[in-house]
Coordinates of C-alpha atoms in Angstrom, one line a residue:
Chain A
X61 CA 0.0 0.0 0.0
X62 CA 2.8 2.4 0.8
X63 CA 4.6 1.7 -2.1
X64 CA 1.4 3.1 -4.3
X65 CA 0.8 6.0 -2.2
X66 CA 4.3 7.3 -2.6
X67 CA 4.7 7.6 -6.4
X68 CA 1.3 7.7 -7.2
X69 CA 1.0 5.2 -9.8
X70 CA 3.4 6.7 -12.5
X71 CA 4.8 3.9 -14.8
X72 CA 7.9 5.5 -16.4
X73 CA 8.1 4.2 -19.9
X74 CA 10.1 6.1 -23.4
X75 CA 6.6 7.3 -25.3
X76 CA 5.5 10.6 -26.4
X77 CA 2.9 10.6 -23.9
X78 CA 5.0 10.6 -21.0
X79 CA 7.4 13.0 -23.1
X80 CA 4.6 15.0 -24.2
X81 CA 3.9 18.7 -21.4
X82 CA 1.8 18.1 -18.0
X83 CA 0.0 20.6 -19.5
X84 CA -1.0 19.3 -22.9
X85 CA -2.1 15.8 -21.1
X86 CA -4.2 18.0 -18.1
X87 CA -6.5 19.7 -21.2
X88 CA -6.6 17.0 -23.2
X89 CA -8.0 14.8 -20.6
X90 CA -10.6 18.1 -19.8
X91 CA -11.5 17.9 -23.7
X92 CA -12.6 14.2 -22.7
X93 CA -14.4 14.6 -19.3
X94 CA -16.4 17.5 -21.6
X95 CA -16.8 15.3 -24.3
X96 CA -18.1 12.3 -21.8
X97 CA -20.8 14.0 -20.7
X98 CA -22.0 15.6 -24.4
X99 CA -22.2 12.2 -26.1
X100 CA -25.3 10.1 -25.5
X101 CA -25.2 7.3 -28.2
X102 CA -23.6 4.5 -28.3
X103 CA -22.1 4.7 -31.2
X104 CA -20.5 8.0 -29.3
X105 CA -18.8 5.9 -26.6
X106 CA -17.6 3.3 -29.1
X107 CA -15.4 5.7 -30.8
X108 CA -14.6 7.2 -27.4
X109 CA -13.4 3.5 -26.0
X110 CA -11.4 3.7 -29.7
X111 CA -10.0 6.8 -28.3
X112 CA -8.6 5.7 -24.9
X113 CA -7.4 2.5 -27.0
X114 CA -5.1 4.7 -29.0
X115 CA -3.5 7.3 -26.5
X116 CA -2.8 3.5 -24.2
X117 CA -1.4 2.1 -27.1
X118 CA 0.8 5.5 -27.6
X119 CA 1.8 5.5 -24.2
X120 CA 3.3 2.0 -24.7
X121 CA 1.2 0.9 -21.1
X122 CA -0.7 -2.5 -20.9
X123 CA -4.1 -2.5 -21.3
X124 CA -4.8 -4.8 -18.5
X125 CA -3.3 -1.8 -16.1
X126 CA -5.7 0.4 -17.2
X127 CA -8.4 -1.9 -16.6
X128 CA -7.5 -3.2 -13.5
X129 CA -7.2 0.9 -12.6
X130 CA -11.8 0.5 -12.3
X131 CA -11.7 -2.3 -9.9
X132 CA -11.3 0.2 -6.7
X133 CA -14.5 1.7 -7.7
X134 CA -16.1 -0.8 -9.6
X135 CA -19.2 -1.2 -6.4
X136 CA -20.1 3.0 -7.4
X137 CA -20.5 1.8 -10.9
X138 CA -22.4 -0.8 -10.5
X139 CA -24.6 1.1 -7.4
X140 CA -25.0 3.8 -10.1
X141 CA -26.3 0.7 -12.7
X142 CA -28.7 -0.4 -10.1
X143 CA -30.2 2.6 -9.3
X144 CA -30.9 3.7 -12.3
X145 CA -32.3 0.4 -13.7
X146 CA -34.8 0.5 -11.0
X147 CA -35.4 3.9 -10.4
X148 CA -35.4 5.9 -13.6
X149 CA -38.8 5.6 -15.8
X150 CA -39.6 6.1 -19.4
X151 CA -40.0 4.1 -22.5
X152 CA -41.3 0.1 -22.2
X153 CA -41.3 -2.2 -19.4
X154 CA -38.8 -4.5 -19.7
X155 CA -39.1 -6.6 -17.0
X156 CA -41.1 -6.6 -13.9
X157 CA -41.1 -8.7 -10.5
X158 CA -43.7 -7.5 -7.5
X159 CA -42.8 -4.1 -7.2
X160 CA -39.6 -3.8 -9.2
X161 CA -39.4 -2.7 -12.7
X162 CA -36.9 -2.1 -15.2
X163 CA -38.2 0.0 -18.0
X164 CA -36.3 0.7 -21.6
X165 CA -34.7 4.5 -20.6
X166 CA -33.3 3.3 -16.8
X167 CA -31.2 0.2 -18.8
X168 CA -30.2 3.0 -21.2
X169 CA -29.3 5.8 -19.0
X170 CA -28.1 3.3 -16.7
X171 CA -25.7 2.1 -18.7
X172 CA -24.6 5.4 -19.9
X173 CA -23.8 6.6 -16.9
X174 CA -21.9 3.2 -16.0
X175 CA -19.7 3.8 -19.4
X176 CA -19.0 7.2 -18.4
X177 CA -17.9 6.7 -14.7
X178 CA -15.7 3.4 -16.5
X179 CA -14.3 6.3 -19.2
X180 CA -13.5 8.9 -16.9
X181 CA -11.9 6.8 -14.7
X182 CA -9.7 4.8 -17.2
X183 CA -8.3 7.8 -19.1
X184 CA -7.7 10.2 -15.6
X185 CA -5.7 7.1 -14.9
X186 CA -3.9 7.2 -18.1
X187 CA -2.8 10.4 -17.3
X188 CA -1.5 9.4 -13.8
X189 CA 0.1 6.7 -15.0
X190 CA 1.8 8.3 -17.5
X191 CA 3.0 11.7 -15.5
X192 CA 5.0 11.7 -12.5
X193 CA 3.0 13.7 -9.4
X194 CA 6.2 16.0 -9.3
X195 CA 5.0 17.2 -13.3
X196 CA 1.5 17.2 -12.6
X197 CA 2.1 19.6 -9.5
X198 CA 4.3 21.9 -12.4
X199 CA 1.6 21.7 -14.9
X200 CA -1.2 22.6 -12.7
X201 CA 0.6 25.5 -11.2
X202 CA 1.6 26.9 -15.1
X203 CA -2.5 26.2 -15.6
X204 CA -3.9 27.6 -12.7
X205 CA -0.7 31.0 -13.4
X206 CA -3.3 33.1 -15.3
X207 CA -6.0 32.5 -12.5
X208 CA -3.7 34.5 -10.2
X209 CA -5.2 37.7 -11.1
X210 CA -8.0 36.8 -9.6
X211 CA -6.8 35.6 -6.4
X212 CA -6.6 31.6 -7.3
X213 CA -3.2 30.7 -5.3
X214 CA -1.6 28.4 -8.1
X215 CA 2.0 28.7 -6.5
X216 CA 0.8 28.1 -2.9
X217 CA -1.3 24.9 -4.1
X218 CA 1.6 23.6 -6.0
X219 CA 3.9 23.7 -3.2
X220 CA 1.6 22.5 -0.5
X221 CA 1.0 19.4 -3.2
X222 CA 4.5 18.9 -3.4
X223 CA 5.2 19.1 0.9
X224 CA 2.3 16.8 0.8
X225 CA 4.0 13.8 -1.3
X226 CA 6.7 14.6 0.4
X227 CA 5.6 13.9 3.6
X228 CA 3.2 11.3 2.9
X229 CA 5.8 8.5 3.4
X230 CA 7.1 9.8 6.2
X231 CA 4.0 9.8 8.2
X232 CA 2.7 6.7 7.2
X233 CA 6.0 5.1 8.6
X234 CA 5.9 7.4 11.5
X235 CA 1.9 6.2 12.3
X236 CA 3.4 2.7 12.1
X237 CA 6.2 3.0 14.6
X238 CA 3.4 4.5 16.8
X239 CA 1.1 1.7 16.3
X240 CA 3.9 -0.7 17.3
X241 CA 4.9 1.4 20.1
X242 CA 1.4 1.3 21.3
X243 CA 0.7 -2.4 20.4
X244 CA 4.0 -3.2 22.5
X245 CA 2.3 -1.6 25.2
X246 CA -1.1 -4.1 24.7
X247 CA -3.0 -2.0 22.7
X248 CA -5.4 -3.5 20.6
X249 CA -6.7 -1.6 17.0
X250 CA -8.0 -4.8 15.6
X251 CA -10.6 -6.1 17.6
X252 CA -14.5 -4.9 18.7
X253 CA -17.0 -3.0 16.4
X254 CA -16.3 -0.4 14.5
X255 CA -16.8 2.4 17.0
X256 CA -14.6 0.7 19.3
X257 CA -12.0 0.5 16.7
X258 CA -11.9 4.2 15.6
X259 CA -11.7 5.1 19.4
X260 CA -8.5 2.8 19.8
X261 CA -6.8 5.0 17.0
X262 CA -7.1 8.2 19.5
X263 CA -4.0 7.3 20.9
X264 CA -2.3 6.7 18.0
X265 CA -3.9 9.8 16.2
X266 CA -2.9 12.3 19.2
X267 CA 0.7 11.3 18.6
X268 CA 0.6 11.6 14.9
X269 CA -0.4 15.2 14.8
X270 CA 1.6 16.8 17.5
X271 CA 4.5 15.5 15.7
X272 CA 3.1 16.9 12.5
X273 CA 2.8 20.4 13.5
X274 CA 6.2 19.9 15.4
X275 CA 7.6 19.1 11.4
X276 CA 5.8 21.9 9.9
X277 CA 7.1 24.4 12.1
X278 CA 10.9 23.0 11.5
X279 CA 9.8 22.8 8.3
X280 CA 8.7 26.6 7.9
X281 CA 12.1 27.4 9.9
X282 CA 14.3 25.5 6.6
X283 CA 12.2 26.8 4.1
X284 CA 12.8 30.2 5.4
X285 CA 16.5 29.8 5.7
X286 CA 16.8 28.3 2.1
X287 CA 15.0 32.3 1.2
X288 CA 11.9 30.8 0.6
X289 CA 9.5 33.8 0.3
X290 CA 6.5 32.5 -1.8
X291 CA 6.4 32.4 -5.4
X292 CA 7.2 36.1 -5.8
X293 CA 10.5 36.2 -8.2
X294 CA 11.3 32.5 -7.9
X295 CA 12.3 30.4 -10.6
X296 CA 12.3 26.7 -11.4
X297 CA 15.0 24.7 -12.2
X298 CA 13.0 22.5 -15.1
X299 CA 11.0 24.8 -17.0
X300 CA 8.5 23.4 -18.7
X301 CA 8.2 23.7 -22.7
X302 CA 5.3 23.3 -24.8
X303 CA 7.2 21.6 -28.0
X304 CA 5.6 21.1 -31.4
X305 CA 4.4 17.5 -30.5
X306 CA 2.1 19.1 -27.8
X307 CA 0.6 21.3 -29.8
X308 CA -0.3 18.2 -32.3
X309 CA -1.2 16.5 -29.6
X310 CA -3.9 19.2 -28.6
X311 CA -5.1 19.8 -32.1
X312 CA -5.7 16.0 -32.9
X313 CA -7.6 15.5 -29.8
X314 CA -9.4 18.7 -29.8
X315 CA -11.0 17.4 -33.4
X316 CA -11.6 14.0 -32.6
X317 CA -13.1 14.9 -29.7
X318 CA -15.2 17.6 -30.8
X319 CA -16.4 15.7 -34.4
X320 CA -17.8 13.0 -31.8
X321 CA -19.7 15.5 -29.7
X322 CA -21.4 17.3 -32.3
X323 CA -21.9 14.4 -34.9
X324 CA -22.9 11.9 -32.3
Chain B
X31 CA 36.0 42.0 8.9
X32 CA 34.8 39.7 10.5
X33 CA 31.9 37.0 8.6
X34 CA 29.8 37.4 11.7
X35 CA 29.9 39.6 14.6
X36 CA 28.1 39.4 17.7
X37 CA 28.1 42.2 20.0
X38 CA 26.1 41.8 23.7
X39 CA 23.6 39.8 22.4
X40 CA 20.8 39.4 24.6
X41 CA 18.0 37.4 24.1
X42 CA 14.2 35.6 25.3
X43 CA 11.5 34.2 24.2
X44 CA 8.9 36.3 26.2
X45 CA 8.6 39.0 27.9
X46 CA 8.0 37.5 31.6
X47 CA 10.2 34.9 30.7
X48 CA 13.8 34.5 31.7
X49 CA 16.9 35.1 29.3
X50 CA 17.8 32.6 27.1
X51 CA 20.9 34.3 25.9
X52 CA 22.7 36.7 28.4
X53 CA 25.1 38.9 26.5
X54 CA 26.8 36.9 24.3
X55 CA 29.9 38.3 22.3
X56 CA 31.3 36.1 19.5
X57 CA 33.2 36.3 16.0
X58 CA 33.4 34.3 13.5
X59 CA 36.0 35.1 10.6
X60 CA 35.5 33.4 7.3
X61 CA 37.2 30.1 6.6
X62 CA 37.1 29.5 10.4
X63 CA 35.9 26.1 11.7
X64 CA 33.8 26.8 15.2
X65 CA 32.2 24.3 16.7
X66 CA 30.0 25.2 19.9
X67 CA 29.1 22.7 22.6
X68 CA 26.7 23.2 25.8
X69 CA 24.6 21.2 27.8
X70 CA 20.8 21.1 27.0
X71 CA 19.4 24.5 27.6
X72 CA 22.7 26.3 27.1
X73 CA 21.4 28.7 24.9
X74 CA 23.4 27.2 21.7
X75 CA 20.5 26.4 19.6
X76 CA 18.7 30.0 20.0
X77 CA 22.2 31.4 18.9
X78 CA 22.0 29.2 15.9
X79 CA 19.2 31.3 14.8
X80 CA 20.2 34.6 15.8
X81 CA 23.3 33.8 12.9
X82 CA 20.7 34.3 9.8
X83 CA 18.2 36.1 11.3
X84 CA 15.6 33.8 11.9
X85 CA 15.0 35.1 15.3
X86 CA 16.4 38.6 15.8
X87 CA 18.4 40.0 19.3
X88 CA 16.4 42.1 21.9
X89 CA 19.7 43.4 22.8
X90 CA 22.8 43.7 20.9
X91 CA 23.2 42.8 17.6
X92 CA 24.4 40.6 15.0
X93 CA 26.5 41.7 11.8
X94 CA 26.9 39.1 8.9
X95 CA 29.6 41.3 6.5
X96 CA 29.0 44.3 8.4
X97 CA 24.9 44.0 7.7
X98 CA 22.4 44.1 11.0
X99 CA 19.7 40.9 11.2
X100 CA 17.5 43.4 12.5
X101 CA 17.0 45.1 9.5
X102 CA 14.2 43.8 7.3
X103 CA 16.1 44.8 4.0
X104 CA 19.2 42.5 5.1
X105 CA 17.8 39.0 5.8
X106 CA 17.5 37.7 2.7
X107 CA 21.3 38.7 1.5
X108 CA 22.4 37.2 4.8
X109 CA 19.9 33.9 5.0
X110 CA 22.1 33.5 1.0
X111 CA 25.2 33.9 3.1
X112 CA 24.5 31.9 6.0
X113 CA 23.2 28.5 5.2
X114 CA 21.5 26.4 7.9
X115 CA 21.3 22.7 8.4
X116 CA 18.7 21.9 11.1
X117 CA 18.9 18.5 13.7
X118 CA 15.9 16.1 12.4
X119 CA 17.0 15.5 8.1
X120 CA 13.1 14.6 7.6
X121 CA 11.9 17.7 8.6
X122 CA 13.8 20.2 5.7
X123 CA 13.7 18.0 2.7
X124 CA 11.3 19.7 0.6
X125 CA 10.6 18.3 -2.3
X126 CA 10.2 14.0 -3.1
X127 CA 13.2 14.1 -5.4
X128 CA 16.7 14.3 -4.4
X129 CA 17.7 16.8 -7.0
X130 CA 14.4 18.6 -6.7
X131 CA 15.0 19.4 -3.3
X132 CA 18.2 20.8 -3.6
X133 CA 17.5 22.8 -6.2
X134 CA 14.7 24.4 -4.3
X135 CA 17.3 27.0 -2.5
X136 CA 18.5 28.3 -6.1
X137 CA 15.2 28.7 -7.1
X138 CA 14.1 31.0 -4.3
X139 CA 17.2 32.9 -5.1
X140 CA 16.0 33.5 -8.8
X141 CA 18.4 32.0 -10.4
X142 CA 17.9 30.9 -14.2
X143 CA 17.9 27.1 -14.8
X144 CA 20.7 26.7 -16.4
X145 CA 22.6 28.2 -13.6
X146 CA 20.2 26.0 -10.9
X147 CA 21.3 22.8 -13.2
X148 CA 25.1 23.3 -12.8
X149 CA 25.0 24.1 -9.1
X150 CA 22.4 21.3 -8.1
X151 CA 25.2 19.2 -9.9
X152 CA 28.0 20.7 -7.8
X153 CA 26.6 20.5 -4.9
X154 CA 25.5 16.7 -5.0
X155 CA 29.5 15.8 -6.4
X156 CA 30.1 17.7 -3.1
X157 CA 28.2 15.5 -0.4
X158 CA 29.0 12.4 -2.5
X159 CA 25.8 11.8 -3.5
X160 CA 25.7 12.1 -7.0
X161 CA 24.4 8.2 -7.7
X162 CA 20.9 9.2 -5.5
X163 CA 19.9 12.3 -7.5
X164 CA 16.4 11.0 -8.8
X165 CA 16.0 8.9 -5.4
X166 CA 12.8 9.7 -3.0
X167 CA 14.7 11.4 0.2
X168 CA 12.7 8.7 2.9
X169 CA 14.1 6.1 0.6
X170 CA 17.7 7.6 2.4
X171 CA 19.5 7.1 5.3
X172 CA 19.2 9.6 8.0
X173 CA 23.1 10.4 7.0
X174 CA 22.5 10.5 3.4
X175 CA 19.2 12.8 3.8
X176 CA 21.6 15.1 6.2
X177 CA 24.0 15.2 3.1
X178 CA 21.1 16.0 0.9
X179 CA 20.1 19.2 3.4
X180 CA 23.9 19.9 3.2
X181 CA 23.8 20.3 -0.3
X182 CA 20.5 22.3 -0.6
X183 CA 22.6 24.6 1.8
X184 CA 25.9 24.6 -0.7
X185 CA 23.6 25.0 -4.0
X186 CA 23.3 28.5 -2.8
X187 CA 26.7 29.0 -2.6
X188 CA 26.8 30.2 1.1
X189 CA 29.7 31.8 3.3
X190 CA 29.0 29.7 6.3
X191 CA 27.5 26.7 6.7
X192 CA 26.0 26.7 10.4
X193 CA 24.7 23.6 11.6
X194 CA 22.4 23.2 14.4
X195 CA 23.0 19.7 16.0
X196 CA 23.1 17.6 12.5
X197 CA 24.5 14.0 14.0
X198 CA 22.0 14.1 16.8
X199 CA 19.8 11.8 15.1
X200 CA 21.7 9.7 13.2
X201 CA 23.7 6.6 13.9
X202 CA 27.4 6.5 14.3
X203 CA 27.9 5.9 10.7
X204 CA 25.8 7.9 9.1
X205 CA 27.7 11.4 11.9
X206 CA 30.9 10.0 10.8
X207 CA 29.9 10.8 7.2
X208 CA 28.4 14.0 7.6
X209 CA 31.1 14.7 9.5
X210 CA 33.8 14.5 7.2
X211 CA 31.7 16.1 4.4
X212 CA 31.7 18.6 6.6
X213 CA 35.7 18.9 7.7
X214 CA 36.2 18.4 3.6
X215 CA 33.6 22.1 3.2
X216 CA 35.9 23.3 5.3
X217 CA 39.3 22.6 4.4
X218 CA 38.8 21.9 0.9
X219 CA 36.4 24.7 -0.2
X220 CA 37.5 26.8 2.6
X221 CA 33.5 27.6 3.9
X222 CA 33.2 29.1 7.5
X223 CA 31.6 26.6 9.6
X224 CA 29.8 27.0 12.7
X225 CA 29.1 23.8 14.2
X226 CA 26.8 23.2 17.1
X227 CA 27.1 19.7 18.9
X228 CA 26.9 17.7 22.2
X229 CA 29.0 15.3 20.7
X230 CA 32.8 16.1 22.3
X231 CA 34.7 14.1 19.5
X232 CA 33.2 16.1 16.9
X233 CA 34.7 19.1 18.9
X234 CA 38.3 18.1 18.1
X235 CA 37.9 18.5 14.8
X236 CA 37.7 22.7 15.3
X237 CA 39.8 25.6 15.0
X238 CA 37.8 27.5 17.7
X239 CA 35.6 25.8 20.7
X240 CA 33.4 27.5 22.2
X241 CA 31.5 26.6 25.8
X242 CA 28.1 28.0 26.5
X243 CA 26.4 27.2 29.8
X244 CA 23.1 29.2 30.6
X245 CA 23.1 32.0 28.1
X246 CA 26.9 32.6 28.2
X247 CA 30.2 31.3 27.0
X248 CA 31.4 30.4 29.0
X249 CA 34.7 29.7 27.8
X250 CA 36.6 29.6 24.4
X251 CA 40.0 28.3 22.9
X252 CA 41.3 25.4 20.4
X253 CA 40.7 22.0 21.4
X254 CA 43.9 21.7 23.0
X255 CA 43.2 24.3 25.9
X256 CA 39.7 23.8 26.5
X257 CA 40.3 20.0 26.6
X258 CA 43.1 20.3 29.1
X259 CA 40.7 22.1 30.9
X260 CA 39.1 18.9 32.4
X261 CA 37.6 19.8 35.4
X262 CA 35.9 22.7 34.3
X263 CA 34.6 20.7 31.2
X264 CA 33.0 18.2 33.9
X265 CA 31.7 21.6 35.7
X266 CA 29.3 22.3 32.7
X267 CA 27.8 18.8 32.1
X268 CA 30.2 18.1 29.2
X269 CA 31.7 15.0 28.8
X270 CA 35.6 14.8 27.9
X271 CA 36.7 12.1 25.3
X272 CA 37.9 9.4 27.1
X273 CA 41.5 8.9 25.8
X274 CA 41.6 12.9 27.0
X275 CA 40.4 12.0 29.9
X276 CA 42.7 9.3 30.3
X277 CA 45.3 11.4 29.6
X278 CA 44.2 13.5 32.0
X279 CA 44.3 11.3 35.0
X280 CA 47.1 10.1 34.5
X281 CA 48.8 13.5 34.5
X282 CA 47.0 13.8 37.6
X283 CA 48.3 10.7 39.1
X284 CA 51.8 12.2 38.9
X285 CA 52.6 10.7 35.3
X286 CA 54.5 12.6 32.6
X287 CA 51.7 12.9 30.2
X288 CA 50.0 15.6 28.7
X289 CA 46.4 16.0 28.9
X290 CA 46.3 17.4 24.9
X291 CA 47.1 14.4 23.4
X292 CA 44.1 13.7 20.7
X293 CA 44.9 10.2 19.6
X294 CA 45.4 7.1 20.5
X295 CA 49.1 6.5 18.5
X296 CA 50.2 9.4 20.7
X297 CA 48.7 8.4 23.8
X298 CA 50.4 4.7 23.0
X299 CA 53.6 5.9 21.8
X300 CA 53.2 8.2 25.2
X301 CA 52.8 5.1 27.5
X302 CA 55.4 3.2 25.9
X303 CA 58.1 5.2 26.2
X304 CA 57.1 6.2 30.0
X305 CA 57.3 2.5 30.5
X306 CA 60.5 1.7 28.7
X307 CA 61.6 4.2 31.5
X308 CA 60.6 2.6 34.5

C-alpha cells in the first residue's frame, strides 16, 4: 500500500505521452471529461473507448493496467447501474417482479452513466500513469498561473502538493512505529465493532499530529533559511516547454473529440 | 572583517520569561571552523538562529559582513550567506526528489535554470551523493538525507555553513559521514563553519571551541586548551573524550603525560616510552 501511495501510480516508460507537457495531457484529458458528458449514443462511446485505446497504445502501457485501474471503484458503478435500472422511468417495461421494474430509458441511461464513470476513470488514470506527481504539480501550477489575477493561489497549491507527497511516506512510517509502540504496550486496533475500533486509534492519532505540526514548524524554519519567500520572483529549475508535438497532440484531440460530440 | 559579529547579544522568548541568551559576544572570521558545545538549555541552539536572522536579538546585535539581522532589508542577502542545516534530516527536505530538493534554494534565489542545473550538480558531487539524485529522500539514510540538506545549503553558494545539531539523530555511521563532508567544506572549499554539537569528539575537529552554559560562553579556545581544561569541562555537564580523559588522569596521578594528546598512536607511543623508563 505504501509503495502506491508514494509515487502515485506513475509507470515510467520512453513514449510521447510521458514525453509530451503536464499541460498538454491535463487539457486533453478536460476535452474528454467535456466530451463524456455531451455524447449520448452508443455509437459515441464506441469511438470514445477507440479513443482511450489509441492514447494507451501511444503511451506504450498495458491495457490490463488500465483496466484493473476500475476495480477500486467498480461497487459506485455498478450502485449507479442499479439505481438507475430500478429507479429511472420512461419508455417500455422490460421486466417486472412485484414491485420492481426495469423499463427501456433506466437500462439505457443506466448504462450510460456506467460507461461514463468506467471512461472517466480509465483515461484520468492514463494520465497518472503516465505523468509523474512531481510534473503534474508543475503543470497545474503553469494552468492555474493566469488564475492568479484573480486571487486563485496556483504557486501556494503547487507547493503545498508537493510538501504533501513529500511527507506522505514519512507519516505513514511514523503512524506505524506508533502503532507498534502502542501495540508493544497491549494496545489492541483490531478487535471490537467499529466504534470501538476508531476510538483505539485516538491514541495513535494524538501522537501523529503533534508530531506533524512539530515538522511543519521545523519545516517553515528550513524553508525560510533556504530564502523561501513564496512564489514572488522565484524560478524553477526545469521549466516546462510546450514543444511542437504538444501542440499536435492538442489539435488532434481537440477534433476527434469535438467531431464525436457534435456528430454523435 | 569579521563573517559574523556578535556584539552583547541578549535574548528571550517572552517578555516574563527569563533570558535565554545573556550577553553573548562572539566572531566568526571566514574560513574559520567553530564548533560550539553546551549542555541542553545552554542557549546554543537560540544562537543558531540569531546567525541568519531567523530570530532577531532584543539586545545587541548581529552583523553578517557588516549587515544588521534586525533590519528587514538584510535577511535575505544574509539567509544567501548563512546557510542552515537543522537536527531532524526529515523535517527540511522539501521536495520528493533528491535533485528537486536541492535545487529548491536556487530557485528562491532566482536564479535561471541553467545556472540552478550546474549548481544542483555541484553541490551533490560535493556530499558524494551524486548516484541518489532521482531517489525519494525517505528512501535515504538519516546520513544520506543530512548530506542532501547539506547540499541544498551549498547549492546557494553560502559563506558559512551553520549547523544546528546535525548527527544528533543519526547513527554513528551515518555522523561520521556527515562529519567528514563537513571537515572536507571546510578545508577543501575553505567555507566558514559554525558547528553546534553535544558530541565532544566532533569538537576536536575545530579551530575555535566555544563553551556555553546558561546564556553565556562560558569559555573559548582550540581543542587543546579547553580539553586540558578537564575539570571545568565536567563543571558544565560536558563530557571529555575518554582517551583525554585518560590522559588527564594520569597527568594527575603524577605521570608525565600531557592532557592534549588527541589520539590514540600518541597516547600509545606516550605510555610506551614512560614505560621503557621505568
Amino acid at each position: 500500500m505504501l509503495d502506491e501511495i508514494m509515487i502515485g501510480q506513475y509507470i515510467e516508460r520512453d513514449s510521447v505521452v510521458h514525453k509530451s507537457d503536464p499541460r498538454t495531457k491535463i487539457l486533453v484529458v478536460m476535452f474528454f471529461i467535456t466530451t463524456v458528458f455531451l455524447i449520448n449514443t452508443f455509437s459515441g462511446y464506441f469511438i470514445l473507448a477507440g479513443f482511450i485505446y489509441l492514447a494507451t497504445m501511444m503511451a506504450k502501457i498495458n491495457l490490463k493496467r488500465i483496466i484493473k485501474s476500475i476495480k477500486p471503484l467498480t461497487f459506485i458503478i455498478l450502485f449507479t447501474l442499479v439505481i438507475h435500472l430500478f429507479m429511472t422511468r420512461g419508455g417500455d417495461v422490460l421486466w417486472q417482479w412485484r414491485f420492481l421494474r426495469i423499463e427501456e430509458e433506466g437500462l439505457r441511461l443506466g448504462l450510460f452513466m456506467a460507461l461514463r464513470l468506467i471512461f472517466l476513470i480509465t483515461f484520468t488514470s492514463l494520465l497518472t500513469l503516465t505523468t509523474s506527481p512531481l510534473e503534474l504539480t508543475d503543470g497545474l501550477e503553469r494552468l492555474l498561473n493566469p488564475f492568479k489575477r484573480i486571487g486563485v493561489p496556483a504557486h501556494e497549491l503547487a507547493m503545498m502538493m508537493t510538501i504533501a507527497l513529500r511527507f506522505i511516506p514519512t507519516l505513514l512510517e511514523e503512524a506505524q512505529k506508533i502503532m507498534n509502540a502502542q501495540k508493544a504496550r497491549g494496545a489492541d486496533f483490531e478487535s471490537g465493532n467499529l466504534i470501538k475500533k476508531a476510538k483505539s486509534l485516538i491514541p495513535l492519532l494524538v501522537p501523529l499530529f503533534i508530531n506533524a505540526f512539530r515538522r511543519a514548524d521545523d519545516l517553515a524554519l528550513a524553508m525560510e533559511s533556504r530564502c523561501y519567500r513564496g512564489g514572488e520572483n522565484r524560478t524553477r529549475m526545469n521549466v516546462l516547454m510546450l514543444a511542437t508535438r504538444d501542440y499536435l497532440i492538442m489539435a488532434t484531440s481537440l477534433i476527434y473529440l469535438g467531431l464525436v460530440a457534435i456528430l454523435l | 572583517m569579521p563573517l559574523i559579529e556578535i556584539a552583547d547579544l541578549c535574548y528571550r522568548y517572552n517578555q516574563d520569561q527569563d533570558w535565554i541568551l545573556k550577553g553573548v559576544d562572539l566572531k566568526v572570521d571566514s574560513g574559520e571552523f567553530v564548533v560550539i558545545v553546551g549542555h541542553n538549555g545552554s542557549g546554543k541552539s537560540t544562537l543558531a538562529k540569531m546567525l541568519n536572522g531567523l530570530l532577531v536579538p532584543d539586545e545587541g546585535e548581529v552583523l553578517v559582513n557588516g549587515k544588521a539581522t534586525s533590519r528587514e532589508e538584510n535577511i535575505w542577502e544574509i539567509r544567501r550567506q548563512i546557510g542552515m542545516v537543522f537536527q531532524n534530516p526529515d523535517n527540511q527536505l522539501v521536495a520528493n526528489i533528491v535533485e528537486e530538493d536541492i535545487a529548491f534554494g536556487p530557485e528562491n534565489l532566482g536564479l535561471e535554470s541553467a545556472v540552478i542545473k550546474k549548481r544542483v550538480e555541484e553541490a551533490l558531487e560535493v556530499v558524494g551523493m551524486d548516484k541518489f539524485r532521482r531517489n525519494a529522500p525517505h528512501n535515504l539514510s538519516g546520513g544520506q538525507k543530512q548530506r542532501i540538506a547539506i547540499a541544498g545549503i551549498l547549492a546557494m553558494h553560502p559563506k558559512c555553513l551553520v549547523l544546528d545539531e546535525p548527527t544528533a539523530m543519526l547513527d554513528p555511521v551515518g555522523r561520521k559521514d556527515v562529519m567528514t563532508t563537513v571537515q572536507e567544506l571546510n578545508q577543501e572549499l575553505g567555507m566558514a563553519v559554525v558547528h553546534i554539537t553535544h558530541f565532544m569528539t566532533e569538537a576536536l575537529l575545530a579551530d575555535r571551541i566555544i563553551v556555553m552554559d546558561q546564556g553565556k560562553i562560558v569559555l573559548e579556545g582550540t581543542p587543546q586548551e579547553i580539553f586540558s581544561q578537564v575539570d571545568e569541562i565536567k563543571k558544565y555537564h560536558l563530557d571529555v573524550p575518554q582517551l583525554t580523559e585518560l590522559a588527564f588522569r594520569l597527568s594527575q596521578a603524577g605521570l608525565d603525560v600531557s592532557p592534549d594528546i588527541f589520539n590514540v598512536d600518541e597516547l600509545v607511543e606516550k605510555l610506551c616510552y614512560l614505560k621503557s623508563k621505568i
